[in-house]
CSV table of C-alpha atoms in Angstrom, one decimal:
chain,number,residue,atom,x,y,z
A,1,MET,CA,130.8,108.8,91.1
A,2,ASP,CA,129.4,109.2,87.6
A,3,PHE,CA,126.7,111.9,87.4
A,4,GLY,CA,125.8,111.4,83.7
A,5,TYR,CA,123.4,109.1,81.9
A,6,THR,CA,124.7,106.0,80.1
A,7,GLU,CA,123.9,105.8,76.4
A,8,ASP,CA,120.9,103.5,77.2
A,9,GLN,CA,119.6,105.9,79.8
A,10,LYS,CA,119.9,108.8,77.4
A,11,MET,CA,117.9,106.9,74.8
A,12,ILE,CA,115.2,106.0,77.4
A,13,ALA,CA,115.0,109.6,78.6
A,14,GLU,CA,114.8,110.9,75.0
A,15,LEU,CA,112.1,108.4,74.2
A,16,ALA,CA,110.0,109.4,77.2
A,17,LYS,CA,110.6,113.1,76.5
A,18,ASP,CA,109.5,112.7,72.9
A,19,PHE,CA,106.4,110.8,74.0
A,20,ALA,CA,105.4,113.3,76.6
A,21,GLU,CA,105.8,116.2,74.2
A,22,LYS,CA,103.8,114.5,71.4
A,23,GLU,CA,101.2,112.6,73.3
A,24,ILE,CA,100.7,114.5,76.6
A,25,ALA,CA,101.6,118.1,76.1
A,26,PRO,CA,99.0,118.8,73.4
A,27,HIS,CA,96.2,117.8,75.8
A,28,VAL,CA,97.4,119.4,79.1
A,29,ASP,CA,95.2,122.5,79.0
A,30,GLU,CA,92.1,120.7,77.8
A,31,ASP,CA,92.4,117.9,80.3
A,32,GLU,CA,93.1,120.3,83.1
A,33,GLU,CA,90.0,122.3,82.3
A,34,ASN,CA,87.8,119.3,82.0
A,35,HIS,CA,89.4,117.2,84.8
A,36,PHE,CA,89.7,114.5,82.1
A,37,TYR,CA,91.7,111.2,82.4
A,38,ARG,CA,92.9,110.2,78.9
A,39,ARG,CA,93.1,106.4,79.2
A,40,GLU,CA,94.6,105.9,75.8
A,41,ILE,CA,97.8,107.6,77.0
A,42,LEU,CA,98.4,104.7,79.5
A,43,SER,CA,98.0,102.2,76.6
A,44,LYS,CA,100.5,104.1,74.5
A,45,MET,CA,103.0,104.2,77.4
A,46,GLY,CA,102.7,100.4,77.6
A,47,GLU,CA,103.2,99.9,73.9
A,48,LEU,CA,106.5,101.8,74.1
A,49,GLY,CA,107.6,99.8,77.1
A,50,LEU,CA,107.4,102.8,79.5
A,51,LEU,CA,105.4,100.8,82.0
A,52,GLY,CA,107.8,97.8,82.1
A,53,PHE,CA,110.6,99.1,84.3
A,54,ASN,CA,112.0,96.8,87.0
A,55,ILE,CA,110.1,93.9,85.5
A,56,PRO,CA,111.8,90.9,83.8
A,57,GLU,CA,111.0,90.3,80.1
A,58,GLU,CA,109.5,86.9,80.9
A,59,TYR,CA,106.6,88.8,82.6
A,60,GLY,CA,106.2,91.4,79.9
A,61,GLY,CA,108.7,94.0,81.3
A,62,ASN,CA,111.4,95.8,79.5
A,63,GLY,CA,114.2,94.3,81.8
A,64,LEU,CA,115.5,97.8,82.6
A,65,GLY,CA,116.1,99.1,86.1
A,66,TRP,CA,115.6,102.0,88.5
A,67,MET,CA,117.9,104.4,86.8
A,68,GLU,CA,116.2,104.1,83.5
A,69,ALA,CA,112.8,104.2,85.1
A,70,VAL,CA,113.5,107.4,87.0
A,71,ALA,CA,115.1,109.0,83.8
A,72,ALA,CA,111.9,108.2,81.9
A,73,LEU,CA,109.4,109.2,84.5
A,74,TYR,CA,111.3,112.5,85.1
A,75,GLU,CA,110.7,113.6,81.5
A,76,ILE,CA,107.0,112.5,81.6
A,77,ALA,CA,106.3,114.3,84.9
A,78,LYS,CA,108.1,117.5,83.8
A,79,VAL,CA,105.4,117.9,81.1
A,80,HIS,CA,102.5,116.9,83.3
A,81,THR,CA,103.0,115.5,86.7
A,82,SER,CA,99.6,113.9,86.8
A,83,TRP,CA,100.9,111.2,84.5
A,84,ARG,CA,103.7,110.1,86.8
A,85,LEU,CA,100.9,108.3,88.8
A,86,SER,CA,100.7,105.7,85.9
A,87,VAL,CA,104.1,104.3,86.7
A,88,SER,CA,103.4,104.0,90.4
A,89,GLY,CA,99.9,102.7,89.8
A,90,ASN,CA,100.9,100.1,87.3
A,91,VAL,CA,104.5,99.2,87.9
A,92,TRP,CA,106.0,100.2,91.3
A,93,GLY,CA,102.7,99.4,93.0
A,94,PRO,CA,100.9,96.2,91.8
A,95,ALA,CA,103.3,94.8,89.2
A,96,LEU,CA,106.5,95.0,91.3
A,97,THR,CA,104.8,93.9,94.5
A,98,ILE,CA,103.2,90.9,92.8
A,99,LEU,CA,106.6,90.1,91.3
A,100,GLU,CA,108.1,90.1,94.8
A,101,TYR,CA,105.4,88.3,96.8
A,102,GLY,CA,103.1,86.7,94.3
A,103,THR,CA,102.7,83.1,93.2
A,104,GLU,CA,103.8,82.1,89.7
A,105,GLU,CA,100.1,82.0,88.7
A,106,GLN,CA,99.5,85.5,90.0
A,107,LYS,CA,102.6,86.8,88.2
A,108,GLN,CA,101.6,85.3,84.9
A,109,LYS,CA,98.0,86.4,85.2
A,110,TYR,CA,98.5,90.1,86.2
A,111,ILE,CA,102.0,91.4,85.5
A,112,PRO,CA,102.0,91.3,81.7
A,113,GLY,CA,98.8,93.3,81.4
A,114,LEU,CA,100.0,95.9,83.8
A,115,CYS,CA,103.2,96.3,81.8
A,116,SER,CA,101.5,96.5,78.4
A,117,GLY,CA,98.9,99.0,79.5
A,118,GLU,CA,96.1,96.6,78.9
A,119,TYR,CA,95.4,96.9,82.6
A,120,ALA,CA,95.3,100.1,84.6
A,121,GLY,CA,96.5,99.4,88.2
A,122,SER,CA,96.1,100.9,91.6
A,123,PHE,CA,96.7,100.2,95.3
A,124,ALA,CA,94.4,101.0,98.2
A,125,ILE,CA,95.7,101.7,101.7
A,126,THR,CA,94.2,105.0,103.0
A,127,GLU,CA,90.8,105.2,104.7
A,128,ALA,CA,88.8,108.1,105.9
A,129,ASN,CA,90.2,107.8,109.4
A,130,SER,CA,93.4,105.9,108.6
A,131,GLY,CA,96.2,107.7,106.7
A,132,SER,CA,99.7,107.8,108.2
A,133,ASP,CA,98.7,105.2,110.8
A,134,VAL,CA,98.3,102.3,108.3
A,135,ALA,CA,97.8,99.7,111.0
A,136,SER,CA,94.7,101.5,112.3
A,137,MET,CA,92.7,100.6,109.1
A,138,LYS,CA,89.2,99.3,109.7
A,139,MET,CA,88.6,97.4,106.4
A,140,THR,CA,88.2,93.7,107.0
A,141,ALA,CA,88.7,90.5,105.0
A,142,LYS,CA,86.9,87.4,106.5
A,143,ASP,CA,87.9,83.9,105.6
A,144,CYS,CA,84.8,82.2,104.4
A,145,GLY,CA,86.3,78.9,103.4
A,146,ASP,CA,86.3,79.0,99.6
A,147,HIS,CA,86.6,82.8,99.4
A,148,TRP,CA,87.4,86.0,101.3
A,149,LEU,CA,84.7,88.5,102.1
A,150,LEU,CA,85.8,92.2,102.0
A,151,ASN,CA,84.0,94.9,103.9
A,152,GLY,CA,84.9,98.5,104.4
A,153,SER,CA,86.0,101.5,102.5
A,154,LYS,CA,89.1,103.3,101.1
A,155,MET,CA,89.6,107.0,100.5
A,156,TRP,CA,91.8,109.1,98.2
A,157,ILE,CA,92.8,106.1,96.0
A,158,SER,CA,94.7,107.1,92.8
A,159,GLY,CA,93.1,105.4,89.8
A,160,GLY,CA,90.5,103.7,92.1
A,161,HIS,CA,87.5,104.0,89.7
A,162,THR,CA,89.4,103.7,86.5
A,163,CYS,CA,91.7,100.7,87.2
A,164,ASP,CA,91.3,97.1,86.3
A,165,ILE,CA,93.7,95.6,88.9
A,166,GLY,CA,94.2,96.8,92.4
A,167,LEU,CA,96.0,95.8,95.6
A,168,VAL,CA,93.7,96.2,98.6
A,169,TYR,CA,95.0,96.1,102.2
A,170,ALA,CA,92.6,94.8,104.8
A,171,LYS,CA,92.5,93.4,108.4
A,172,THR,CA,92.4,89.7,108.5
A,173,ASP,CA,93.0,89.7,112.3
A,174,PRO,CA,91.5,93.0,113.5
A,175,ALA,CA,92.8,92.6,117.0
A,176,ALA,CA,96.4,92.2,116.0
A,177,GLY,CA,97.2,95.7,114.8
A,178,ALA,CA,100.0,95.8,112.2
A,179,LYS,CA,100.4,92.0,112.5
A,180,GLY,CA,96.8,91.4,111.3
A,181,VAL,CA,96.9,93.1,107.9
A,182,SER,CA,96.8,91.2,104.6
A,183,CYS,CA,97.1,92.2,101.0
A,184,PHE,CA,94.6,91.1,98.3
A,185,ILE,CA,94.6,91.3,94.5
A,186,VAL,CA,91.3,92.7,93.3
A,187,ASP,CA,90.4,92.1,89.7
A,188,TYR,CA,87.7,94.7,89.1
A,189,ASN,CA,86.9,93.2,85.7
A,190,GLU,CA,85.8,90.0,87.5
A,191,THR,CA,84.8,91.4,90.9
A,192,THR,CA,82.0,94.0,90.6
A,193,GLU,CA,79.2,92.8,92.9
A,194,GLY,CA,79.2,94.8,96.1
A,195,VAL,CA,82.0,97.2,94.9
A,196,SER,CA,81.2,100.9,94.6
A,197,ARG,CA,83.9,103.1,93.0
A,198,ILE,CA,83.1,106.8,93.5
A,199,PRO,CA,85.1,109.5,91.7
A,200,ILE,CA,86.4,112.4,93.8
A,201,HIS,CA,86.2,115.5,91.7
A,202,LYS,CA,86.7,118.3,94.2
A,203,LYS,CA,90.5,118.5,94.5
A,204,VAL,CA,92.9,121.3,94.7
A,205,GLY,CA,95.1,119.9,91.9
A,206,MET,CA,96.1,116.8,89.9
A,207,TRP,CA,92.8,117.3,88.0
A,208,PRO,CA,93.3,114.8,85.2
A,209,ALA,CA,94.6,112.1,87.6
A,210,PRO,CA,91.5,110.0,88.7
A,211,THR,CA,91.0,109.9,92.5
A,212,SER,CA,88.4,107.7,94.2
A,213,GLU,CA,86.5,106.4,97.2
A,214,LEU,CA,86.1,102.7,97.2
A,215,VAL,CA,83.3,100.9,99.2
A,216,PHE,CA,83.3,97.2,99.6
A,217,GLU,CA,80.1,95.5,100.9
A,218,ASP,CA,80.4,91.7,101.2
A,219,VAL,CA,82.7,91.5,98.2
A,220,LYS,CA,83.8,88.0,97.4
A,221,ILE,CA,87.5,87.6,96.6
A,222,PRO,CA,88.9,84.2,95.5
A,223,LYS,CA,91.2,82.5,98.0
A,224,GLU,CA,94.0,82.5,95.5
A,225,ASN,CA,94.0,86.3,95.4
A,226,LEU,CA,95.7,86.7,98.7
A,227,LEU,CA,99.1,88.2,98.0
A,228,GLY,CA,101.9,86.9,100.1
A,229,PRO,CA,101.6,85.3,103.5
A,230,LEU,CA,98.5,85.8,105.6
A,231,ASN,CA,98.8,88.7,108.1
A,232,LYS,CA,102.0,89.9,106.5
A,233,GLY,CA,100.3,92.7,104.6
A,234,PHE,CA,101.8,95.5,106.7
A,235,GLN,CA,105.4,94.4,105.7
A,236,ILE,CA,104.3,94.1,102.1
A,237,CYS,CA,102.8,97.6,102.2
A,238,MET,CA,105.9,99.2,103.7
A,239,TRP,CA,108.0,97.4,101.0
A,240,MET,CA,105.7,98.6,98.3
A,241,LEU,CA,105.7,102.2,99.6
A,242,ASN,CA,109.5,102.3,99.5
A,243,ASN,CA,109.2,101.7,95.8
A,244,THR,CA,106.1,103.9,94.9
A,245,ARG,CA,107.6,106.8,96.9
A,246,MET,CA,110.2,107.0,94.2
A,247,GLY,CA,107.4,108.0,91.9
A,248,CYS,CA,106.5,110.9,94.3
A,249,ALA,CA,110.1,111.9,94.6
A,250,THR,CA,110.7,111.8,90.8
A,251,GLY,CA,107.5,113.7,90.1
A,252,ALA,CA,108.3,116.4,92.6
A,253,ALA,CA,111.8,116.9,91.2
A,254,ALA,CA,110.4,117.0,87.7
A,255,LEU,CA,107.8,119.6,88.7
A,256,SER,CA,110.6,121.7,90.3
A,257,ALA,CA,112.5,121.5,87.0
A,258,ALA,CA,109.5,122.6,85.0
A,259,ALA,CA,108.9,125.6,87.3
A,260,LEU,CA,112.5,126.6,87.1
A,261,GLU,CA,112.6,126.3,83.3
A,262,GLY,CA,109.4,128.3,83.0
A,263,ALA,CA,110.7,131.0,85.3
A,264,VAL,CA,114.0,131.4,83.5
A,265,GLN,CA,112.2,131.7,80.1
A,266,TYR,CA,109.8,134.2,81.4
A,267,ALA,CA,112.5,136.3,83.2
A,268,ASN,CA,114.3,136.6,79.9
A,269,GLU,CA,111.2,137.5,77.9
A,270,ARG,CA,109.5,139.9,80.2
A,271,THR,CA,110.9,143.5,80.2
A,272,GLN,CA,110.4,146.2,82.7
A,273,PHE,CA,112.2,149.5,83.0
A,274,GLY,CA,113.8,148.8,79.6
A,275,GLN,CA,115.4,145.5,80.3
A,276,PRO,CA,114.5,141.8,80.9
A,277,ILE,CA,113.4,141.3,84.5
A,278,GLY,CA,116.1,138.6,84.8
A,279,LYS,CA,118.6,141.4,85.0
A,280,PHE,CA,117.2,142.5,88.4
A,281,GLN,CA,119.0,141.1,91.5
A,282,MET,CA,115.8,140.1,93.3
A,283,ILE,CA,114.7,138.0,90.4
A,284,GLN,CA,118.2,136.6,90.2
A,285,GLN,CA,118.0,135.6,93.8
A,286,GLN,CA,114.8,133.8,93.3
A,287,ILE,CA,116.2,132.0,90.3
A,288,ALA,CA,119.3,131.0,92.2
A,289,GLU,CA,117.3,129.6,95.1
A,290,MET,CA,115.2,127.6,92.7
A,291,LYS,CA,118.3,126.3,90.9
A,292,LEU,CA,120.0,125.2,94.1
A,293,GLU,CA,117.0,123.3,95.4
A,294,ASP,CA,116.2,121.8,92.0
A,295,ASP,CA,119.7,120.4,91.5
A,296,ALA,CA,119.8,119.0,95.0
A,297,ALA,CA,116.4,117.4,94.5
A,298,LYS,CA,117.4,115.7,91.3
A,299,LEU,CA,120.6,114.4,92.7
A,300,MET,CA,118.8,113.0,95.7
A,301,VAL,CA,116.3,111.2,93.5
A,302,PHE,CA,118.9,109.6,91.3
A,303,ARG,CA,121.0,108.7,94.4
A,304,ALA,CA,118.0,106.8,95.8
A,305,ALA,CA,117.5,105.1,92.5
A,306,TRP,CA,121.1,104.1,92.3
A,307,LEU,CA,120.9,102.6,95.8
A,308,LYS,CA,117.9,100.6,94.7
A,309,GLU,CA,119.6,99.6,91.5
A,310,ASN,CA,122.5,98.2,93.4
A,311,LYS,CA,120.2,96.5,96.0
A,312,LEU,CA,121.6,98.6,98.9
A,313,PRO,CA,119.6,100.0,101.8
A,314,SER,CA,117.5,102.8,100.3
A,315,GLN,CA,114.6,103.6,102.7
A,316,GLN,CA,116.3,106.7,104.2
A,317,ALA,CA,117.5,108.0,100.8
A,318,THR,CA,114.1,107.5,99.3
A,319,SER,CA,112.4,109.5,102.1
A,320,MET,CA,115.0,112.2,101.9
A,321,ALA,CA,114.5,112.4,98.1
A,322,LYS,CA,110.7,112.5,98.4
A,323,LEU,CA,110.8,115.1,101.3
A,324,PHE,CA,113.4,117.4,99.7
A,325,ALA,CA,112.0,117.2,96.2
A,326,CYS,CA,108.5,118.0,97.6
A,327,ASN,CA,109.9,121.1,99.3
A,328,ALA,CA,111.7,122.1,96.1
A,329,ALA,CA,108.6,121.7,94.0
A,330,VAL,CA,106.4,123.8,96.4
A,331,HIS,CA,108.9,126.5,96.8
A,332,GLY,CA,109.8,126.5,93.1
A,333,ALA,CA,106.2,126.7,92.0
A,334,ASN,CA,105.6,129.6,94.4
A,335,MET,CA,108.7,131.4,93.2
A,336,ALA,CA,107.6,130.9,89.6
A,337,MET,CA,104.2,132.5,90.3
A,338,LYS,CA,105.9,135.5,91.9
A,339,ILE,CA,108.3,135.9,88.9
A,340,TYR,CA,105.4,135.7,86.4
A,341,GLY,CA,103.6,138.4,88.4
A,342,SER,CA,99.9,138.9,87.6
A,343,TYR,CA,100.2,136.5,84.7
A,344,GLY,CA,101.3,133.8,87.1
A,345,TYR,CA,97.9,134.1,88.7
A,346,SER,CA,96.1,133.6,85.4
A,347,ASP,CA,95.3,130.4,83.5
A,348,GLU,CA,97.3,131.7,80.5
A,349,TYR,CA,100.4,130.3,82.1
A,350,PRO,CA,101.0,127.0,84.0
A,351,CYS,CA,102.0,128.5,87.4
A,352,GLY,CA,98.7,127.8,89.0
A,353,ARG,CA,98.9,124.2,87.9
A,354,TRP,CA,102.4,123.8,89.2
A,355,LEU,CA,101.5,125.2,92.6
A,356,ARG,CA,98.3,123.1,92.9
A,357,ASP,CA,100.0,119.9,91.9
A,358,ALA,CA,103.1,120.6,94.0
A,359,LYS,CA,101.1,120.7,97.2
A,360,GLN,CA,99.9,117.1,97.0
A,361,PHE,CA,103.4,115.9,97.4
A,362,GLU,CA,103.3,117.1,101.0
A,363,THR,CA,100.7,114.5,101.8
A,364,LEU,CA,100.8,111.7,99.2
A,365,GLU,CA,102.4,108.4,100.3
A,366,GLY,CA,103.5,109.7,103.6
A,367,THR,CA,103.2,113.2,104.8
A,368,SER,CA,106.3,115.4,105.1
A,369,ASN,CA,106.1,114.8,108.9
A,370,ILE,CA,106.2,111.1,108.4
A,371,HIS,CA,109.2,111.3,106.1
A,372,MET,CA,111.0,113.6,108.6
A,373,GLY,CA,110.4,110.9,111.2
A,374,ILE,CA,111.7,108.1,108.9
A,375,VAL,CA,114.9,110.1,108.1
A,376,ALA,CA,115.6,111.0,111.7
A,377,GLY,CA,114.6,107.5,113.1
A,378,ILE,CA,117.1,105.8,110.8
A,379,GLU,CA,119.8,108.4,111.5
A,380,LEU,CA,119.4,108.0,115.2
A,381,GLY,CA,119.5,104.2,115.0
A,382,TYR,CA,116.0,103.7,116.2
A,383,THR,CA,114.9,101.9,113.0
A,384,PRO,CA,116.9,100.0,110.4
A,385,ASN,CA,117.6,101.4,107.0
A,386,ARG,CA,116.1,98.7,104.7
């Protein structure tokens, strides 16, 4: 097994790293302080082709696959993990799902703009009382002959109030449980009447990443905006999540790496008792623990990407990568704050941001408990590994 990048993957990783250092890094502190979403960064990512992974060139994609995508996203998220949401929100959510399930008209209309950054994307599943239990959602879509009528609300939607295009999941047969969910493409530039998009400002972390509550009151959606077969939305949703969870896994592994790099640098710079604190065994133990978990997380992420690249069953590997990288990020950020000491608790260093941002991975796109269940269920033979 080859553990190195190909020349193309190296170029993509270097391109993404250069972009992140020049376009994202200079604004991190300001955007964190102001909870500010810098929309132009998304457009610039699109211009460089960093939103076109896994999408054929005929639809505006870059024609590159999972390995290149993860290599690029890893470098971006290492600088500021809030921006890893752009890839999931644009590409692995709406664009890739429309590519898989959409009509030719839908593909031509929406995918190129999502890849270029002209459109910001999102997907809306979670509700106030429906999280891990997706099939219990209450939002409905009623067939009114020449249009669909959406009623209900969604909660904790990444990019919900800043996006142009979103996938929205709703019940088209409320009595049928998982077999009564359908998926709809909502064009927020065309559909505004009856839609309320409310920013959620009070969050522990991910401050520059927009998060929203969406309220739909008798919102008319064109009949042609149904994505995929009627009442097959649950299957579409699970297929989509197996892709977008790669964004979570990659972002968590990148945050783990950022915390490790920062801790190593600080341990070599900070002196106590006449020597760098990295010379003390307790600090070395912390660094060693971080390194072990960080390497394992990165390998799991790229293993899952390789399986996807080669069209092999990847659901278990993706959940393992997301779960382990999440644990590595949380533990690594916590260790970094300890190594930095009192300075780790100040805004002068990024330890607080690392820890705040790491915690969201334990919930986002499947809680850690859910992913434990997926891994165990597949291993025990209770569910197939898709």
